[in-house]
Amino acid sequence: MAKIKVLVVDDSAIVRKVFSEELGRHPDIEVVGTAPDPFVARDKILQLEPDVITLDVEMPRMDGITFLKKLMKYKPMPVIIVSSLTQAGSAMALEALESGAIDVIAKPGSSYSVGELSEQLADKIRGAAMARRGLRIPVAPVASAEPSGGYRLIDTTDKVIALGASTGGTEAIKSVLTQLDAAMPGIVIVQHMPAQFTKAFAQRLDGICRMEVKEAEDNDLVRTGRVLIAPGNFHMVLARSGAKYYVRIKTGPLVCHQRPAVDVLFHSVAEVAGKNALGVILTGMGRDGAEGMKHMADAGAVNIAQDEESCVVFGMPKEAIKTGAVQQVLPLSRIPQAMTAHFCA
């Protein structure tokens, strides 16, 4: 099998060295070149024809966002954004994802050890290499104050929705959440993202959704009209006290090379909510969430998976479907309607 050819574009010589060394440990990946800025990168792209690019967003001469937009216009290819964990870096990373980047990873030396970084970067590169080029997530309409679809939601105090996603998931999640009414049951989400990026992601969604969206904190209540997104580098589990659901945020080993992991959340939802839960799995590389979704189905939950045609990477949904745990396989555009219909009288 041919190796995945990677071009590392970063003004930091240390980052170029760390990425080259760590990726060199993986037999299916080859760093074919590095570049300190977009101008050098442009020539190396034409010369080396990489399969995937890792791109810093903060560089001299031309910033990564400007270069990314030019690249997506003239020579679209899978791009993984490399960003600092600053507020500005997180905002730029989200803009890059909206502009066509496949995934985002934190700069070395932040929340993850070098070993963890190596595994996560390699997985992101494999996912990017498998991504469907040119697939554009449909732009959802801006949320209005009126309920959508003419549905009448039933009393949902004991209901919960658990959603998992990875590669391509930020735009998919945005497409889903912006079409949901504020009367929907509480939603708990794991999206594979580094620390700090999840907070910026939640804040951006909160400004365009009917539901309240926030990065989860320990003991946050799961309630009607609220979406909780697991913080990067921490697992999130569902817990219950009497009639109320809440979340616990905790550390722990990587699961399926991930922290947060969808499987960790889904297993807890199966144990705590059982048949009162609705599971949703969206685009992503790997099989995180498949076992947890099977556990949810065995506990009586109904599960929905995104179909292959609308996925950036049909990995996680495919693995969940293979377990027999999924009742509906739908294009992304139909998932919000199906979620709403599930809780209607």
mmCIF file of N, CA and C in Angstrom, residues 127-247:
data_model
loop_
_atom_site.group_PDB
_atom_site.id
_atom_site.type_symbol
_atom_site.label_atom_id
_atom_site.label_comp_id
_atom_site.label_asym_id
_atom_site.label_seq_id
_atom_site.Cartn_x
_atom_site.Cartn_y
_atom_site.Cartn_z
ATOM 1 N N GLY A 127 -7.210 10.155 8.528
ATOM 2 C CA GLY A 127 -8.567 10.601 8.273
ATOM 3 C C GLY A 127 -8.630 11.609 7.144
ATOM 4 N N ALA A 128 -7.683 12.556 7.149
ATOM 5 C CA ALA A 128 -7.652 13.571 6.097
ATOM 6 C C ALA A 128 -7.402 12.939 4.738
ATOM 7 N N ALA A 129 -6.522 11.936 4.699
ATOM 8 C CA ALA A 129 -6.216 11.273 3.433
ATOM 9 C C ALA A 129 -7.437 10.544 2.866
ATOM 10 N N MET A 130 -8.337 10.114 3.756
ATOM 11 C CA MET A 130 -9.551 9.408 3.333
ATOM 12 C C MET A 130 -10.713 10.350 3.041
ATOM 13 N N ALA A 131 -10.552 11.632 3.377
ATOM 14 C CA ALA A 131 -11.664 12.567 3.266
ATOM 15 C C ALA A 131 -12.102 12.736 1.821
ATOM 16 N N ARG A 132 -13.400 12.917 1.667
ATOM 17 C CA ARG A 132 -13.964 13.162 0.350
ATOM 18 C C ARG A 132 -13.680 14.598 -0.042
ATOM 19 N N ARG A 133 -12.874 14.779 -1.062
ATOM 20 C CA ARG A 133 -12.479 16.117 -1.480
ATOM 21 C C ARG A 133 -13.645 16.827 -2.151
ATOM 22 N N GLY A 134 -13.754 18.106 -1.826
ATOM 23 C CA GLY A 134 -14.784 18.909 -2.473
ATOM 24 C C GLY A 134 -16.148 18.807 -1.830
ATOM 25 N N LEU A 135 -16.306 17.925 -0.808
ATOM 26 C CA LEU A 135 -17.597 17.815 -0.137
ATOM 27 C C LEU A 135 -17.825 19.055 0.707
ATOM 28 N N ARG A 136 -18.915 19.721 0.483
ATOM 29 C CA ARG A 136 -19.254 20.905 1.254
ATOM 30 C C ARG A 136 -20.459 20.619 2.124
ATOM 31 N N ILE A 137 -20.326 20.883 3.413
ATOM 32 C CA ILE A 137 -21.443 20.706 4.326
ATOM 33 C C ILE A 137 -22.499 21.752 3.999
ATOM 34 N N PRO A 138 -23.766 21.347 3.847
ATOM 35 C CA PRO A 138 -24.798 22.333 3.534
ATOM 36 C C PRO A 138 -24.893 23.411 4.602
ATOM 37 N N VAL A 139 -25.029 24.644 4.157
ATOM 38 C CA VAL A 139 -25.135 25.762 5.093
ATOM 39 C C VAL A 139 -26.537 25.781 5.679
ATOM 40 N N ALA A 140 -26.626 25.674 6.990
ATOM 41 C CA ALA A 140 -27.931 25.653 7.650
ATOM 42 C C ALA A 140 -28.484 27.064 7.736
ATOM 43 N N PRO A 141 -29.799 27.201 7.732
ATOM 44 C CA PRO A 141 -30.393 28.537 7.877
ATOM 45 C C PRO A 141 -30.116 29.093 9.266
ATOM 46 N N VAL A 142 -30.064 30.406 9.352
ATOM 47 C CA VAL A 142 -29.861 31.050 10.659
ATOM 48 C C VAL A 142 -31.068 30.761 11.541
ATOM 49 N N ALA A 143 -30.798 30.404 12.791
ATOM 50 C CA ALA A 143 -31.880 30.048 13.707
ATOM 51 C C ALA A 143 -32.837 31.219 13.893
ATOM 52 N N SER A 144 -34.123 30.892 13.942
ATOM 53 C CA SER A 144 -35.132 31.912 14.210
ATOM 54 C C SER A 144 -35.754 31.639 15.571
ATOM 55 N N ALA A 145 -36.603 32.512 16.003
ATOM 56 C CA ALA A 145 -37.215 32.353 17.325
ATOM 57 C C ALA A 145 -38.367 31.354 17.292
ATOM 58 N N GLU A 146 -38.827 30.992 16.102
ATOM 59 C CA GLU A 146 -39.978 30.112 16.000
ATOM 60 C C GLU A 146 -39.545 28.654 15.884
ATOM 61 N N PRO A 147 -40.286 27.720 16.477
ATOM 62 C CA PRO A 147 -39.981 26.312 16.321
ATOM 63 C C PRO A 147 -40.015 25.918 14.849
ATOM 64 N N SER A 148 -39.148 24.973 14.463
ATOM 65 C CA SER A 148 -39.088 24.551 13.073
ATOM 66 C C SER A 148 -39.887 23.292 12.852
ATOM 67 N N GLY A 149 -40.374 23.112 11.624
ATOM 68 C CA GLY A 149 -40.971 21.844 11.229
ATOM 69 C C GLY A 149 -42.388 21.629 11.683
ATOM 70 N N GLY A 150 -42.958 22.506 12.479
ATOM 71 C CA GLY A 150 -44.342 22.347 12.906
ATOM 72 C C GLY A 150 -44.539 21.248 13.929
ATOM 73 N N TYR A 151 -43.447 20.772 14.551
ATOM 74 C CA TYR A 151 -43.565 19.711 15.531
ATOM 75 C C TYR A 151 -43.983 20.263 16.898
ATOM 76 N N ARG A 152 -44.662 19.428 17.662
ATOM 77 C CA ARG A 152 -44.954 19.763 19.053
ATOM 78 C C ARG A 152 -44.176 18.799 19.933
ATOM 79 N N LEU A 153 -43.166 19.316 20.608
ATOM 80 C CA LEU A 153 -42.312 18.461 21.417
ATOM 81 C C LEU A 153 -43.023 18.031 22.695
ATOM 82 N N ILE A 154 -42.843 16.759 23.032
ATOM 83 C CA ILE A 154 -43.443 16.225 24.251
ATOM 84 C C ILE A 154 -42.584 16.594 25.454
ATOM 85 N N ASP A 155 -43.096 16.327 26.647
ATOM 86 C CA ASP A 155 -42.328 16.570 27.866
ATOM 87 C C ASP A 155 -41.048 15.756 27.812
ATOM 88 N N THR A 156 -39.903 16.416 27.928
ATOM 89 C CA THR A 156 -38.639 15.727 27.710
ATOM 90 C C THR A 156 -37.710 15.785 28.930
ATOM 91 N N THR A 157 -38.250 15.882 30.114
ATOM 92 C CA THR A 157 -37.408 16.058 31.296
ATOM 93 C C THR A 157 -36.504 14.862 31.567
ATOM 94 N N ASP A 158 -36.893 13.667 31.123
ATOM 95 C CA ASP A 158 -36.063 12.493 31.380
ATOM 96 C C ASP A 158 -35.386 11.982 30.120
ATOM 97 N N LYS A 159 -35.348 12.798 29.077
ATOM 98 C CA LYS A 159 -34.749 12.399 27.805
ATOM 99 C C LYS A 159 -33.382 13.065 27.637
ATOM 100 N N VAL A 160 -32.530 12.441 26.833
ATOM 101 C CA VAL A 160 -31.210 13.004 26.568
ATOM 102 C C VAL A 160 -30.748 12.542 25.193
ATOM 103 N N ILE A 161 -29.975 13.389 24.515
ATOM 104 C CA ILE A 161 -29.393 13.063 23.214
ATOM 105 C C ILE A 161 -27.881 13.043 23.379
ATOM 106 N N ALA A 162 -27.247 11.981 22.880
ATOM 107 C CA ALA A 162 -25.787 11.867 22.918
ATOM 108 C C ALA A 162 -25.274 11.827 21.486
ATOM 109 N N LEU A 163 -24.318 12.686 21.180
ATOM 110 C CA LEU A 163 -23.822 12.818 19.813
ATOM 111 C C LEU A 163 -22.303 12.743 19.796
ATOM 112 N N GLY A 164 -21.763 12.017 18.809
ATOM 113 C CA GLY A 164 -20.317 11.908 18.663
ATOM 114 C C GLY A 164 -19.886 12.177 17.235
ATOM 115 N N ALA A 165 -18.708 12.798 17.074
ATOM 116 C CA ALA A 165 -18.183 13.104 15.746
ATOM 117 C C ALA A 165 -16.679 13.299 15.819
ATOM 118 N N SER A 166 -16.052 13.242 14.657
ATOM 119 C CA SER A 166 -14.610 13.481 14.583
ATOM 120 C C SER A 166 -14.298 14.245 13.303
ATOM 121 N N THR A 167 -13.522 13.669 12.392
ATOM 122 C CA THR A 167 -13.094 14.368 11.179
ATOM 123 C C THR A 167 -14.278 14.917 10.400
ATOM 124 N N GLY A 168 -14.282 16.224 10.180
ATOM 125 C CA GLY A 168 -15.392 16.866 9.490
ATOM 126 C C GLY A 168 -16.565 17.179 10.393
ATOM 127 N N GLY A 169 -16.424 16.882 11.665
ATOM 128 C CA GLY A 169 -17.558 16.974 12.580
ATOM 129 C C GLY A 169 -17.952 18.371 12.998
ATOM 130 N N THR A 170 -17.014 19.316 12.999
ATOM 131 C CA THR A 170 -17.376 20.653 13.475
ATOM 132 C C THR A 170 -18.449 21.283 12.591
ATOM 133 N N GLU A 171 -18.289 21.170 11.282
ATOM 134 C CA GLU A 171 -19.288 21.734 10.377
ATOM 135 C C GLU A 171 -20.567 20.904 10.370
ATOM 136 N N ALA A 172 -20.434 19.580 10.527
ATOM 137 C CA ALA A 172 -21.624 18.716 10.586
ATOM 138 C C ALA A 172 -22.454 19.022 11.828
ATOM 139 N N ILE A 173 -21.781 19.182 12.964
ATOM 140 C CA ILE A 173 -22.481 19.510 14.206
ATOM 141 C C ILE A 173 -23.180 20.861 14.075
ATOM 142 N N LYS A 174 -22.492 21.830 13.501
ATOM 143 C CA LYS A 174 -23.110 23.143 13.294
ATOM 144 C C LYS A 174 -24.360 23.020 12.426
ATOM 145 N N SER A 175 -24.285 22.214 11.377
ATOM 146 C CA SER A 175 -25.434 22.030 10.489
ATOM 147 C C SER A 175 -26.621 21.434 11.233
ATOM 148 N N VAL A 176 -26.358 20.508 12.137
ATOM 149 C CA VAL A 176 -27.431 19.866 12.906
ATOM 150 C C VAL A 176 -28.004 20.820 13.953
ATOM 151 N N LEU A 177 -27.144 21.396 14.777
ATOM 152 C CA LEU A 177 -27.619 22.179 15.920
ATOM 153 C C LEU A 177 -28.370 23.436 15.506
ATOM 154 N N THR A 178 -27.963 24.061 14.411
ATOM 155 C CA THR A 178 -28.640 25.289 14.000
ATOM 156 C C THR A 178 -30.056 25.044 13.500
ATOM 157 N N GLN A 179 -30.430 23.791 13.305
ATOM 158 C CA GLN A 179 -31.778 23.479 12.848
ATOM 159 C C GLN A 179 -32.669 22.916 13.956
ATOM 160 N N LEU A 180 -32.170 22.890 15.186
ATOM 161 C CA LEU A 180 -32.934 22.341 16.299
ATOM 162 C C LEU A 180 -33.603 23.445 17.115
ATOM 163 N N ASP A 181 -34.789 23.113 17.637
ATOM 164 C CA ASP A 181 -35.571 24.051 18.425
ATOM 165 C C ASP A 181 -35.057 24.100 19.864
ATOM 166 N N ALA A 182 -35.309 25.221 20.532
ATOM 167 C CA ALA A 182 -34.867 25.389 21.922
ATOM 168 C C ALA A 182 -35.567 24.441 22.889
ATOM 169 N N ALA A 183 -36.673 23.814 22.455
ATOM 170 C CA ALA A 183 -37.398 22.896 23.328
ATOM 171 C C ALA A 183 -36.868 21.462 23.252
ATOM 172 N N MET A 184 -35.778 21.251 22.499
ATOM 173 C CA MET A 184 -35.206 19.902 22.406
ATOM 174 C C MET A 184 -34.627 19.457 23.752
ATOM 175 N N PRO A 185 -34.601 18.141 23.996
ATOM 176 C CA PRO A 185 -33.952 17.645 25.214
ATOM 177 C C PRO A 185 -32.478 18.041 25.246
ATOM 178 N N GLY A 186 -31.887 17.963 26.415
ATOM 179 C CA GLY A 186 -30.469 18.278 26.547
ATOM 180 C C GLY A 186 -29.615 17.377 25.675
ATOM 181 N N ILE A 187 -28.547 17.947 25.127
ATOM 182 C CA ILE A 187 -27.656 17.223 24.223
ATOM 183 C C ILE A 187 -26.241 17.230 24.801
ATOM 184 N N VAL A 188 -25.605 16.068 24.810
ATOM 185 C CA VAL A 188 -24.205 15.961 25.230
ATOM 186 C C VAL A 188 -23.393 15.505 24.019
ATOM 187 N N ILE A 189 -22.277 16.192 23.772
ATOM 188 C CA ILE A 189 -21.522 15.991 22.533
ATOM 189 C C ILE A 189 -20.050 15.748 22.822
ATOM 190 N N VAL A 190 -19.488 14.766 22.126
ATOM 191 C CA VAL A 190 -18.035 14.614 22.044
ATOM 192 C C VAL A 190 -17.624 14.830 20.596
ATOM 193 N N GLN A 191 -16.826 15.858 20.381
ATOM 194 C CA GLN A 191 -16.177 16.126 19.096
ATOM 195 C C GLN A 191 -14.687 16.062 19.359
ATOM 196 N N HIS A 192 -13.959 15.251 18.601
ATOM 197 C CA HIS A 192 -12.521 15.137 18.811
ATOM 198 C C HIS A 192 -11.837 16.456 18.472
ATOM 199 N N MET A 193 -11.453 17.196 19.508
ATOM 200 C CA MET A 193 -10.736 18.466 19.355
ATOM 201 C C MET A 193 -9.801 18.646 20.540
ATOM 202 N N PRO A 194 -8.701 19.366 20.340
ATOM 203 C CA PRO A 194 -7.798 19.633 21.462
ATOM 204 C C PRO A 194 -8.411 20.592 22.473
ATOM 205 N N ALA A 195 -7.769 20.692 23.628
ATOM 206 C CA ALA A 195 -8.198 21.628 24.661
ATOM 207 C C ALA A 195 -8.223 23.043 24.109
ATOM 208 N N GLN A 196 -9.089 23.866 24.640
ATOM 209 C CA GLN A 196 -9.296 25.273 24.276
ATOM 210 C C GLN A 196 -10.116 25.448 23.004
ATOM 211 N N PHE A 197 -9.881 24.615 21.991
ATOM 212 C CA PHE A 197 -10.652 24.743 20.755
ATOM 213 C C PHE A 197 -12.126 24.448 21.010
ATOM 214 N N THR A 198 -12.400 23.513 21.925
ATOM 215 C CA THR A 198 -13.795 23.170 22.197
ATOM 216 C C THR A 198 -14.544 24.346 22.814
ATOM 217 N N LYS A 199 -13.859 25.145 23.618
ATOM 218 C CA LYS A 199 -14.515 26.318 24.217
ATOM 219 C C LYS A 199 -14.873 27.338 23.140
ATOM 220 N N ALA A 200 -13.935 27.611 22.244
ATOM 221 C CA ALA A 200 -14.200 28.548 21.153
ATOM 222 C C ALA A 200 -15.293 28.017 20.232
ATOM 223 N N PHE A 201 -15.282 26.711 19.981
ATOM 224 C CA PHE A 201 -16.303 26.075 19.148
ATOM 225 C C PHE A 201 -17.680 26.230 19.777
ATOM 226 N N ALA A 202 -17.779 25.966 21.084
ATOM 227 C CA ALA A 202 -19.061 26.090 21.781
ATOM 228 C C ALA A 202 -19.555 27.537 21.763
ATOM 229 N N GLN A 203 -18.671 28.478 21.986
ATOM 230 C CA GLN A 203 -19.065 29.886 21.988
ATOM 231 C C GLN A 203 -19.581 30.323 20.630
ATOM 232 N N ARG A 204 -18.925 29.854 19.580
ATOM 233 C CA ARG A 204 -19.376 30.213 18.234
ATOM 234 C C ARG A 204 -20.755 29.632 17.954
ATOM 235 N N LEU A 205 -20.982 28.378 18.350
ATOM 236 C CA LEU A 205 -22.289 27.754 18.139
ATOM 237 C C LEU A 205 -23.373 28.438 18.969
ATOM 238 N N ASP A 206 -23.017 28.856 20.166
ATOM 239 C CA ASP A 206 -24.006 29.487 21.039
ATOM 240 C C ASP A 206 -24.572 30.763 20.415
ATOM 241 N N GLY A 207 -23.772 31.406 19.601
ATOM 242 C CA GLY A 207 -24.226 32.640 18.975
ATOM 243 C C GLY A 207 -25.141 32.448 17.783
ATOM 244 N N ILE A 208 -25.245 31.212 17.265
ATOM 245 C CA ILE A 208 -26.049 30.994 16.063
ATOM 246 C C ILE A 208 -27.136 29.934 16.249
ATOM 247 N N CYS A 209 -27.244 29.352 17.434
ATOM 248 C CA CYS A 209 -28.225 28.288 17.679
ATOM 249 C C CYS A 209 -29.360 28.773 18.577
ATOM 250 N N ARG A 210 -30.521 28.144 18.466
ATOM 251 C CA ARG A 210 -31.625 28.411 19.390
ATOM 252 C C ARG A 210 -31.318 27.857 20.774
ATOM 253 N N MET A 211 -30.668 26.692 20.808
ATOM 254 C CA MET A 211 -30.294 26.090 22.083
ATOM 255 C C MET A 211 -29.073 26.793 22.664
ATOM 256 N N GLU A 212 -28.967 26.762 23.992
ATOM 257 C CA GLU A 212 -27.746 27.241 24.645
ATOM 258 C C GLU A 212 -26.644 26.219 24.390
ATOM 259 N N VAL A 213 -25.464 26.668 23.997
ATOM 260 C CA VAL A 213 -24.336 25.773 23.755
ATOM 261 C C VAL A 213 -23.161 26.238 24.602
ATOM 262 N N LYS A 214 -22.551 25.313 25.356
ATOM 263 C CA LYS A 214 -21.395 25.671 26.166
ATOM 264 C C LYS A 214 -20.438 24.498 26.286
ATOM 265 N N GLU A 215 -19.177 24.828 26.516
ATOM 266 C CA GLU A 215 -18.209 23.789 26.857
ATOM 267 C C GLU A 215 -18.555 23.272 28.243
ATOM 268 N N ALA A 216 -18.659 21.965 28.386
ATOM 269 C CA ALA A 216 -19.115 21.372 29.637
ATOM 270 C C ALA A 216 -18.121 21.601 30.771
ATOM 271 N N GLU A 217 -18.662 21.828 31.947
ATOM 272 C CA GLU A 217 -17.890 21.880 33.180
ATOM 273 C C GLU A 217 -18.419 20.797 34.115
ATOM 274 N N ASP A 218 -17.584 20.366 35.036
ATOM 275 C CA ASP A 218 -17.969 19.297 35.946
ATOM 276 C C ASP A 218 -19.250 19.666 36.701
ATOM 277 N N ASN A 219 -20.201 18.742 36.713
ATOM 278 C CA ASN A 219 -21.493 18.883 37.397
ATOM 279 C C ASN A 219 -22.494 19.781 36.669
ATOM 280 N N ASP A 220 -22.203 20.177 35.432
ATOM 281 C CA ASP A 220 -23.190 20.926 34.653
ATOM 282 C C ASP A 220 -24.454 20.088 34.463
ATOM 283 N N LEU A 221 -25.615 20.717 34.637
ATOM 284 C CA LEU A 221 -26.884 20.027 34.417
ATOM 285 C C LEU A 221 -27.150 19.850 32.926
ATOM 286 N N VAL A 222 -27.705 18.706 32.589
ATOM 287 C CA VAL A 222 -28.183 18.449 31.227
ATOM 288 C C VAL A 222 -29.677 18.718 31.247
ATOM 289 N N ARG A 223 -30.096 19.762 30.553
ATOM 290 C CA ARG A 223 -31.491 20.155 30.639
ATOM 291 C C ARG A 223 -32.016 20.552 29.265
ATOM 292 N N THR A 224 -33.329 20.637 29.177
ATOM 293 C CA THR A 224 -33.976 21.033 27.936
ATOM 294 C C THR A 224 -33.390 22.351 27.424
ATOM 295 N N GLY A 225 -33.086 22.367 26.124
ATOM 296 C CA GLY A 225 -32.581 23.586 25.509
ATOM 297 C C GLY A 225 -31.101 23.843 25.688
ATOM 298 N N ARG A 226 -30.354 22.887 26.256
ATOM 299 C CA ARG A 226 -28.922 23.079 26.498
ATOM 300 C C ARG A 226 -28.098 22.019 25.782
ATOM 301 N N VAL A 227 -26.967 22.436 25.208
ATOM 302 C CA VAL A 227 -25.995 21.540 24.582
ATOM 303 C C VAL A 227 -24.682 21.665 25.339
ATOM 304 N N LEU A 228 -24.129 20.548 25.773
ATOM 305 C CA LEU A 228 -22.842 20.519 26.467
ATOM 306 C C LEU A 228 -21.814 19.802 25.600
ATOM 307 N N ILE A 229 -20.704 20.470 25.318
ATOM 308 C CA ILE A 229 -19.640 19.898 24.501
ATOM 309 C C ILE A 229 -18.466 19.533 25.389
ATOM 310 N N ALA A 230 -18.010 18.284 25.303
ATOM 311 C CA ALA A 230 -16.908 17.816 26.142
ATOM 312 C C ALA A 230 -15.668 18.667 25.905
ATOM 313 N N PRO A 231 -15.001 19.097 26.974
ATOM 314 C CA PRO A 231 -13.779 19.897 26.799
ATOM 315 C C PRO A 231 -12.638 19.048 26.262
ATOM 316 N N GLY A 232 -11.832 19.648 25.399
ATOM 317 C CA GLY A 232 -10.693 18.923 24.853
ATOM 318 C C GLY A 232 -9.769 18.401 25.933
ATOM 319 N N ASN A 233 -9.247 17.200 25.717
ATOM 320 C CA ASN A 233 -8.301 16.534 26.626
ATOM 321 C C ASN A 233 -8.939 16.025 27.913
ATOM 322 N N PHE A 234 -10.275 15.988 27.973
ATOM 323 C CA PHE A 234 -10.983 15.413 29.115
ATOM 324 C C PHE A 234 -12.122 14.534 28.612
ATOM 325 N N HIS A 235 -12.356 13.427 29.299
ATOM 326 C CA HIS A 235 -13.533 12.610 29.016
ATOM 327 C C HIS A 235 -14.753 13.233 29.682
ATOM 328 N N MET A 236 -15.917 12.980 29.100
ATOM 329 C CA MET A 236 -17.183 13.430 29.683
ATOM 330 C C MET A 236 -18.112 12.240 29.817
ATOM 331 N N VAL A 237 -18.740 12.092 30.985
ATOM 332 C CA VAL A 237 -19.703 11.013 31.206
ATOM 333 C C VAL A 237 -21.004 11.597 31.728
ATOM 334 N N LEU A 238 -22.090 10.906 31.428
ATOM 335 C CA LEU A 238 -23.408 11.299 31.929
ATOM 336 C C LEU A 238 -23.640 10.655 33.286
ATOM 337 N N ALA A 239 -24.214 11.419 34.199
ATOM 338 C CA ALA A 239 -24.563 10.908 35.526
ATOM 339 C C ALA A 239 -25.992 11.356 35.843
ATOM 340 N N ARG A 240 -26.533 10.790 36.932
ATOM 341 C CA ARG A 240 -27.917 11.134 37.279
ATOM 342 C C ARG A 240 -28.060 11.263 38.787
ATOM 343 N N SER A 241 -28.823 12.271 39.190
ATOM 344 C CA SER A 241 -29.169 12.445 40.585
ATOM 345 C C SER A 241 -30.673 12.649 40.657
ATOM 346 N N GLY A 242 -31.382 11.652 41.135
ATOM 347 C CA GLY A 242 -32.840 11.723 41.138
ATOM 348 C C GLY A 242 -33.362 11.805 39.713
ATOM 349 N N ALA A 243 -34.114 12.853 39.412
ATOM 350 C CA ALA A 243 -34.678 13.014 38.074
ATOM 351 C C ALA A 243 -33.793 13.865 37.172
ATOM 352 N N LYS A 244 -32.638 14.277 37.665
ATOM 353 C CA LYS A 244 -31.807 15.203 36.906
ATOM 354 C C LYS A 244 -30.550 14.523 36.359
ATOM 355 N N TYR A 245 -30.264 14.816 35.098
ATOM 356 C CA TYR A 245 -28.998 14.399 34.499
ATOM 357 C C TYR A 245 -27.967 15.508 34.681
ATOM 358 N N TYR A 246 -26.719 15.103 34.834
ATOM 359 C CA TYR A 246 -25.616 16.062 34.837
ATOM 360 C C TYR A 246 -24.392 15.360 34.269
ATOM 361 N N VAL A 247 -23.329 16.098 34.029
ATOM 362 C CA VAL A 247 -22.130 15.494 33.463
ATOM 363 C C VAL A 247 -20.982 15.562 34.448
#
